[in-house]
Structures are given as C-alpha cells and as structure tokens.
Amino acid sequence: MRKIIAISLILCSLGGQAQSFWTPSDTLNKPRLYTLVGVGGGLAIGSLAALYSTWYADYPQSGFHGVNDFGNWRGMDKLGHAMTTYAIGHNSYAALRWSGVSEKEAIWYGGLTGWTYLAAVEVMDGFSDEWGFSTGDFAFNTLGAGLFIGQQLGWGEQRMMLKFSYHPTEFSQYRPELLGNGWTEEWLKDYNGQTYWLSVNPRSFSDSEDGWWPTWLNVAGGYGATGMTGGSTNAMFDPNGNPIPQYTRGSQYYLSLDVDLTKIKVKSDFWKGVFRVVSIIKIPAPTLEYRTSDGNFYFHPIYF
C-alpha cells in the first residue's frame, strides 16, 4: 500500500497537467511536453527519495531477494497494483497526446509510466531485509499496464476499464496502525472496504451506430474481500493488548451497472479531462453480491 500512496501524487499531477490547457495539441508542443516531463519526473524522483527515507532507511539492507506474498489480503493488494498502473497509463497517455506526442509513442511511453515507477519500487523492496521483490506485485503491475496498452493498440479506445470503489468498515478500529485511522487513511489502507472492478462497455463491441444499448452504460464485475485484520492471518490482539473479534475471512464477487464517463458527450476539453481522471471511480449502482464466507447471494439497491 505504501507504493500506491506514493504514486497517487504522480497520478494527480498527470491528470492535472492534462486538464491545464484544455485543448490537445495537433503537433508536438515542446513547452507542454517539457513541463509535463519536468513535473512528472521531479515528482517521481522526489517520491522515491521520500519513500526510501520513510520506509527503507530504518531497516537493514540485504542482497537482492524475492518474497512470495501472493496470498496476502486475499489478493486485494495485487488488484490495487494492477489498477494503479492502468490508471497512470491511461492518464499519462492522455497527457502526452495533449502535448502533441504521436499516438503510438503516447501509448507506449504513457502506458509504461506507472509500470516503470512501480518496478523501481519493487527493486528497492528486493534489497530490503524487511520486504523483498514480489513477483506477484510485478505480475499485476504488468497486467494493469498491458490492459491499457493492448486495448489502445488494438481498438484505439478503452472498452474495458479497471475501477475502484470504497465503503467504510468496522475492521479499521481494531488495527488502525495497519488499516488506517480515519477515512483519509482507511480508503487507502483498509482492503475490507475496497472493491476493484472490471467495467466493460458493451456498445463499443457493436458495429451498429443505432444500437439500443446506451453508449455510456457499462456492465461491471467486481471483487472484494472481508474479515481481514491482518495480511495472511487475523491478529488476536490490538496494539493495546485487547482481544480482537475473530472474523471469517472471505471473498466477495459483484455484478453491477456502471457509467463510462469518457463516453458522455461534452464539448469542453476541460470537462473531458475531468471525466477521464475521475473515471477511475466506479459509479454507485444496484449490485448483486456473492459471498464465499456463507455461500449466499445478496442484492444491494445501491453499492459503493
């Protein structure tokens, strides 16, 4: 999660740059490109330095080594990695196109921005005794970047988008140091309240311009997990020595509707940029849920 926190600054910067001058350039605009590269590169280097001093400096270094953490948090952290590289790739591509960079170069350079940054963090992990290079993280970083690049190369658009939603849970009160203290931390740290979605636009797969399915309406499949007060196993006691209720850990699968904000027709390039940046958020909608913990289905009139 520390990787996702560090990277959020870069994502916001790229999104903001894409909205700054509103209209994309038809030809290479060097001032825009230099500004984009300077701000993005500066934030990347600065955040890596801050990450090292905050997370790594207090722990001994070691030879490069790996770690198998695939089962932690029932895979939720891995999906977070995929969504992060996907979202950064999407916004970086748009920012480069706004700067007048060619389509193919923007796809590759933009699509690999988040992957490259997180790869550097994975290498830092690999030289730390406390952590280690995670092949699972690396694989899902690649999955997220590949999902963006593959669609943009093949279709020239994103017909399937990775999205995120969050709702508060009861679990953070027992491990605030791990799951967050207050909503400003919990939405990033409490995997129990997070849901990751693959939001698919059915209309984009149709050649007909007069289809009955709305162009902006998506069908989304989601995955979440609950009952977790620890990564691989639940803790018995909180930091003060008080016993923690023992919850049943389980996965949750969702089927819902969603809105593709990038398909909403607006004339303003500014609002197009806004819709693209916030399209990472799954729109609340009626949702069908299946819980592995009890094997039952549940219907939510509105789920977020």
PDB file of N, CA and C in Angstrom, residues 166-208:
ATOM      1  N   TYR A 166     -15.027   2.292  -2.663  1.00  0.00           N
ATOM      2  CA  TYR A 166     -14.707   2.076  -1.242  1.00  0.00           C
ATOM      3  C   TYR A 166     -15.907   2.425  -0.373  1.00  0.00           C
ATOM      4  N   HIS A 167     -16.093   1.639   0.692  1.00  0.00           N
ATOM      5  CA  HIS A 167     -17.058   1.975   1.737  1.00  0.00           C
ATOM      6  C   HIS A 167     -16.409   1.695   3.088  1.00  0.00           C
ATOM      7  N   PRO A 168     -16.710   2.482   4.118  1.00  0.00           N
ATOM      8  CA  PRO A 168     -16.092   2.280   5.439  1.00  0.00           C
ATOM      9  C   PRO A 168     -16.535   0.960   6.059  1.00  0.00           C
ATOM     10  N   THR A 169     -15.653   0.374   6.880  1.00  0.00           N
ATOM     11  CA  THR A 169     -15.952  -0.892   7.550  1.00  0.00           C
ATOM     12  C   THR A 169     -15.645  -0.777   9.042  1.00  0.00           C
ATOM     13  N   GLU A 170     -15.992  -1.816   9.773  1.00  0.00           N
ATOM     14  CA  GLU A 170     -15.753  -1.858  11.211  1.00  0.00           C
ATOM     15  C   GLU A 170     -14.348  -2.319  11.570  1.00  0.00           C
ATOM     16  N   PHE A 171     -13.588  -2.822  10.610  1.00  0.00           N
ATOM     17  CA  PHE A 171     -12.345  -3.520  10.921  1.00  0.00           C
ATOM     18  C   PHE A 171     -11.194  -2.590  11.300  1.00  0.00           C
ATOM     19  N   SER A 172     -11.179  -1.392  10.756  1.00  0.00           N
ATOM     20  CA  SER A 172     -10.046  -0.496  10.998  1.00  0.00           C
ATOM     21  C   SER A 172      -9.922  -0.096  12.459  1.00  0.00           C
ATOM     22  N   GLN A 173     -11.015  -0.123  13.212  1.00  0.00           N
ATOM     23  CA  GLN A 173     -10.945   0.270  14.622  1.00  0.00           C
ATOM     24  C   GLN A 173     -10.054  -0.665  15.437  1.00  0.00           C
ATOM     25  N   TYR A 174      -9.872  -1.896  14.971  1.00  0.00           N
ATOM     26  CA  TYR A 174      -9.072  -2.862  15.708  1.00  0.00           C
ATOM     27  C   TYR A 174      -7.592  -2.810  15.339  1.00  0.00           C
ATOM     28  N   ARG A 175      -7.279  -2.367  14.131  1.00  0.00           N
ATOM     29  CA  ARG A 175      -5.875  -2.263  13.697  1.00  0.00           C
ATOM     30  C   ARG A 175      -5.662  -0.940  12.970  1.00  0.00           C
ATOM     31  N   PRO A 176      -5.853   0.198  13.652  1.00  0.00           N
ATOM     32  CA  PRO A 176      -5.726   1.479  12.952  1.00  0.00           C
ATOM     33  C   PRO A 176      -4.332   1.720  12.394  1.00  0.00           C
ATOM     34  N   GLU A 177      -3.313   1.154  13.042  1.00  0.00           N
ATOM     35  CA  GLU A 177      -1.948   1.334  12.549  1.00  0.00           C
ATOM     36  C   GLU A 177      -1.736   0.612  11.221  1.00  0.00           C
ATOM     37  N   LEU A 178      -2.564  -0.389  10.938  1.00  0.00           N
ATOM     38  CA  LEU A 178      -2.443  -1.173   9.716  1.00  0.00           C
ATOM     39  C   LEU A 178      -3.529  -0.841   8.699  1.00  0.00           C
ATOM     40  N   LEU A 179      -4.756  -0.646   9.182  1.00  0.00           N
ATOM     41  CA  LEU A 179      -5.904  -0.446   8.298  1.00  0.00           C
ATOM     42  C   LEU A 179      -6.325   1.012   8.172  1.00  0.00           C
ATOM     43  N   GLY A 180      -5.634   1.914   8.889  1.00  0.00           N
ATOM     44  CA  GLY A 180      -5.927   3.332   8.766  1.00  0.00           C
ATOM     45  C   GLY A 180      -6.696   3.882   9.948  1.00  0.00           C
ATOM     46  N   ASN A 181      -6.460   5.142  10.215  1.00  0.00           N
ATOM     47  CA  ASN A 181      -7.121   5.841  11.320  1.00  0.00           C
ATOM     48  C   ASN A 181      -7.865   7.040  10.743  1.00  0.00           C
ATOM     49  N   GLY A 182      -9.156   6.883  10.519  1.00  0.00           N
ATOM     50  CA  GLY A 182      -9.937   7.932   9.872  1.00  0.00           C
ATOM     51  C   GLY A 182     -10.048   7.662   8.380  1.00  0.00           C
ATOM     52  N   TRP A 183     -11.082   8.225   7.753  1.00  0.00           N
ATOM     53  CA  TRP A 183     -11.377   7.895   6.359  1.00  0.00           C
ATOM     54  C   TRP A 183     -10.277   8.319   5.401  1.00  0.00           C
ATOM     55  N   THR A 184      -9.499   9.362   5.764  1.00  0.00           N
ATOM     56  CA  THR A 184      -8.437   9.815   4.867  1.00  0.00           C
ATOM     57  C   THR A 184      -7.347   8.765   4.702  1.00  0.00           C
ATOM     58  N   GLU A 185      -7.200   7.881   5.687  1.00  0.00           N
ATOM     59  CA  GLU A 185      -6.253   6.777   5.586  1.00  0.00           C
ATOM     60  C   GLU A 185      -6.938   5.470   5.211  1.00  0.00           C
ATOM     61  N   GLU A 186      -8.153   5.280   5.701  1.00  0.00           N
ATOM     62  CA  GLU A 186      -8.811   3.979   5.555  1.00  0.00           C
ATOM     63  C   GLU A 186      -9.127   3.632   4.108  1.00  0.00           C
ATOM     64  N   TRP A 187      -9.466   4.633   3.287  1.00  0.00           N
ATOM     65  CA  TRP A 187      -9.814   4.312   1.901  1.00  0.00           C
ATOM     66  C   TRP A 187      -8.608   3.768   1.144  1.00  0.00           C
ATOM     67  N   LEU A 188      -7.395   4.091   1.625  1.00  0.00           N
ATOM     68  CA  LEU A 188      -6.191   3.567   1.006  1.00  0.00           C
ATOM     69  C   LEU A 188      -5.716   2.268   1.648  1.00  0.00           C
ATOM     70  N   LYS A 189      -5.931   2.118   2.952  1.00  0.00           N
ATOM     71  CA  LYS A 189      -5.317   1.018   3.694  1.00  0.00           C
ATOM     72  C   LYS A 189      -6.256  -0.139   4.016  1.00  0.00           C
ATOM     73  N   ASP A 190      -7.542   0.138   4.169  1.00  0.00           N
ATOM     74  CA  ASP A 190      -8.470  -0.909   4.598  1.00  0.00           C
ATOM     75  C   ASP A 190      -8.990  -1.679   3.385  1.00  0.00           C
ATOM     76  N   TYR A 191      -8.359  -2.808   3.110  1.00  0.00           N
ATOM     77  CA  TYR A 191      -8.770  -3.618   1.965  1.00  0.00           C
ATOM     78  C   TYR A 191     -10.173  -4.188   2.130  1.00  0.00           C
ATOM     79  N   ASN A 192     -10.661  -4.271   3.369  1.00  0.00           N
ATOM     80  CA  ASN A 192     -12.009  -4.795   3.590  1.00  0.00           C
ATOM     81  C   ASN A 192     -13.081  -3.938   2.929  1.00  0.00           C
ATOM     82  N   GLY A 193     -12.822  -2.649   2.806  1.00  0.00           N
ATOM     83  CA  GLY A 193     -13.811  -1.737   2.243  1.00  0.00           C
ATOM     84  C   GLY A 193     -13.615  -1.434   0.771  1.00  0.00           C
ATOM     85  N   GLN A 194     -12.552  -1.960   0.183  1.00  0.00           N
ATOM     86  CA  GLN A 194     -12.259  -1.684  -1.216  1.00  0.00           C
ATOM     87  C   GLN A 194     -12.896  -2.728  -2.128  1.00  0.00           C
ATOM     88  N   THR A 195     -13.299  -2.296  -3.299  1.00  0.00           N
ATOM     89  CA  THR A 195     -13.746  -3.204  -4.353  1.00  0.00           C
ATOM     90  C   THR A 195     -13.067  -2.784  -5.650  1.00  0.00           C
ATOM     91  N   TYR A 196     -12.526  -3.752  -6.356  1.00  0.00           N
ATOM     92  CA  TYR A 196     -11.907  -3.493  -7.657  1.00  0.00           C
ATOM     93  C   TYR A 196     -12.795  -4.077  -8.748  1.00  0.00           C
ATOM     94  N   TRP A 197     -12.967  -3.292  -9.807  1.00  0.00           N
ATOM     95  CA  TRP A 197     -13.945  -3.615 -10.842  1.00  0.00           C
ATOM     96  C   TRP A 197     -13.307  -3.684 -12.220  1.00  0.00           C
ATOM     97  N   LEU A 198     -13.833  -4.585 -13.044  1.00  0.00           N
ATOM     98  CA  LEU A 198     -13.581  -4.551 -14.481  1.00  0.00           C
ATOM     99  C   LEU A 198     -14.883  -4.097 -15.127  1.00  0.00           C
ATOM    100  N   SER A 199     -14.879  -2.870 -15.633  1.00  0.00           N
ATOM    101  CA  SER A 199     -16.081  -2.242 -16.177  1.00  0.00           C
ATOM    102  C   SER A 199     -16.027  -2.292 -17.703  1.00  0.00           C
ATOM    103  N   VAL A 200     -16.992  -2.994 -18.295  1.00  0.00           N
ATOM    104  CA  VAL A 200     -16.983  -3.268 -19.736  1.00  0.00           C
ATOM    105  C   VAL A 200     -18.096  -2.483 -20.421  1.00  0.00           C
ATOM    106  N   ASN A 201     -17.756  -1.882 -21.561  1.00  0.00           N
ATOM    107  CA  ASN A 201     -18.727  -1.119 -22.341  1.00  0.00           C
ATOM    108  C   ASN A 201     -19.255  -1.978 -23.491  1.00  0.00           C
ATOM    109  N   PRO A 202     -20.449  -2.584 -23.361  1.00  0.00           N
ATOM    110  CA  PRO A 202     -20.962  -3.488 -24.404  1.00  0.00           C
ATOM    111  C   PRO A 202     -21.141  -2.809 -25.759  1.00  0.00           C
ATOM    112  N   ARG A 203     -21.563  -1.559 -25.743  1.00  0.00           N
ATOM    113  CA  ARG A 203     -21.854  -0.857 -27.003  1.00  0.00           C
ATOM    114  C   ARG A 203     -20.599  -0.722 -27.877  1.00  0.00           C
ATOM    115  N   SER A 204     -19.442  -0.620 -27.247  1.00  0.00           N
ATOM    116  CA  SER A 204     -18.210  -0.428 -28.009  1.00  0.00           C
ATOM    117  C   SER A 204     -17.832  -1.661 -28.824  1.00  0.00           C
ATOM    118  N   PHE A 205     -18.430  -2.821 -28.514  1.00  0.00           N
ATOM    119  CA  PHE A 205     -18.155  -4.037 -29.275  1.00  0.00           C
ATOM    120  C   PHE A 205     -19.124  -4.218 -30.448  1.00  0.00           C
ATOM    121  N   SER A 206     -20.043  -3.281 -30.612  1.00  0.00           N
ATOM    122  CA  SER A 206     -21.024  -3.358 -31.694  1.00  0.00           C
ATOM    123  C   SER A 206     -20.642  -2.409 -32.822  1.00  0.00           C
ATOM    124  N   ASP A 207     -20.804  -2.874 -34.056  1.00  0.00           N
ATOM    125  CA  ASP A 207     -20.523  -2.030 -35.223  1.00  0.00           C
ATOM    126  C   ASP A 207     -21.693  -1.120 -35.572  1.00  0.00           C
ATOM    127  N   SER A 208     -22.858  -1.391 -34.985  1.00  0.00           N
ATOM    128  CA  SER A 208     -24.048  -0.608 -35.297  1.00  0.00           C
ATOM    129  C   SER A 208     -24.029   0.717 -34.545  1.00  0.00           C
TER     130      SER A 208
END
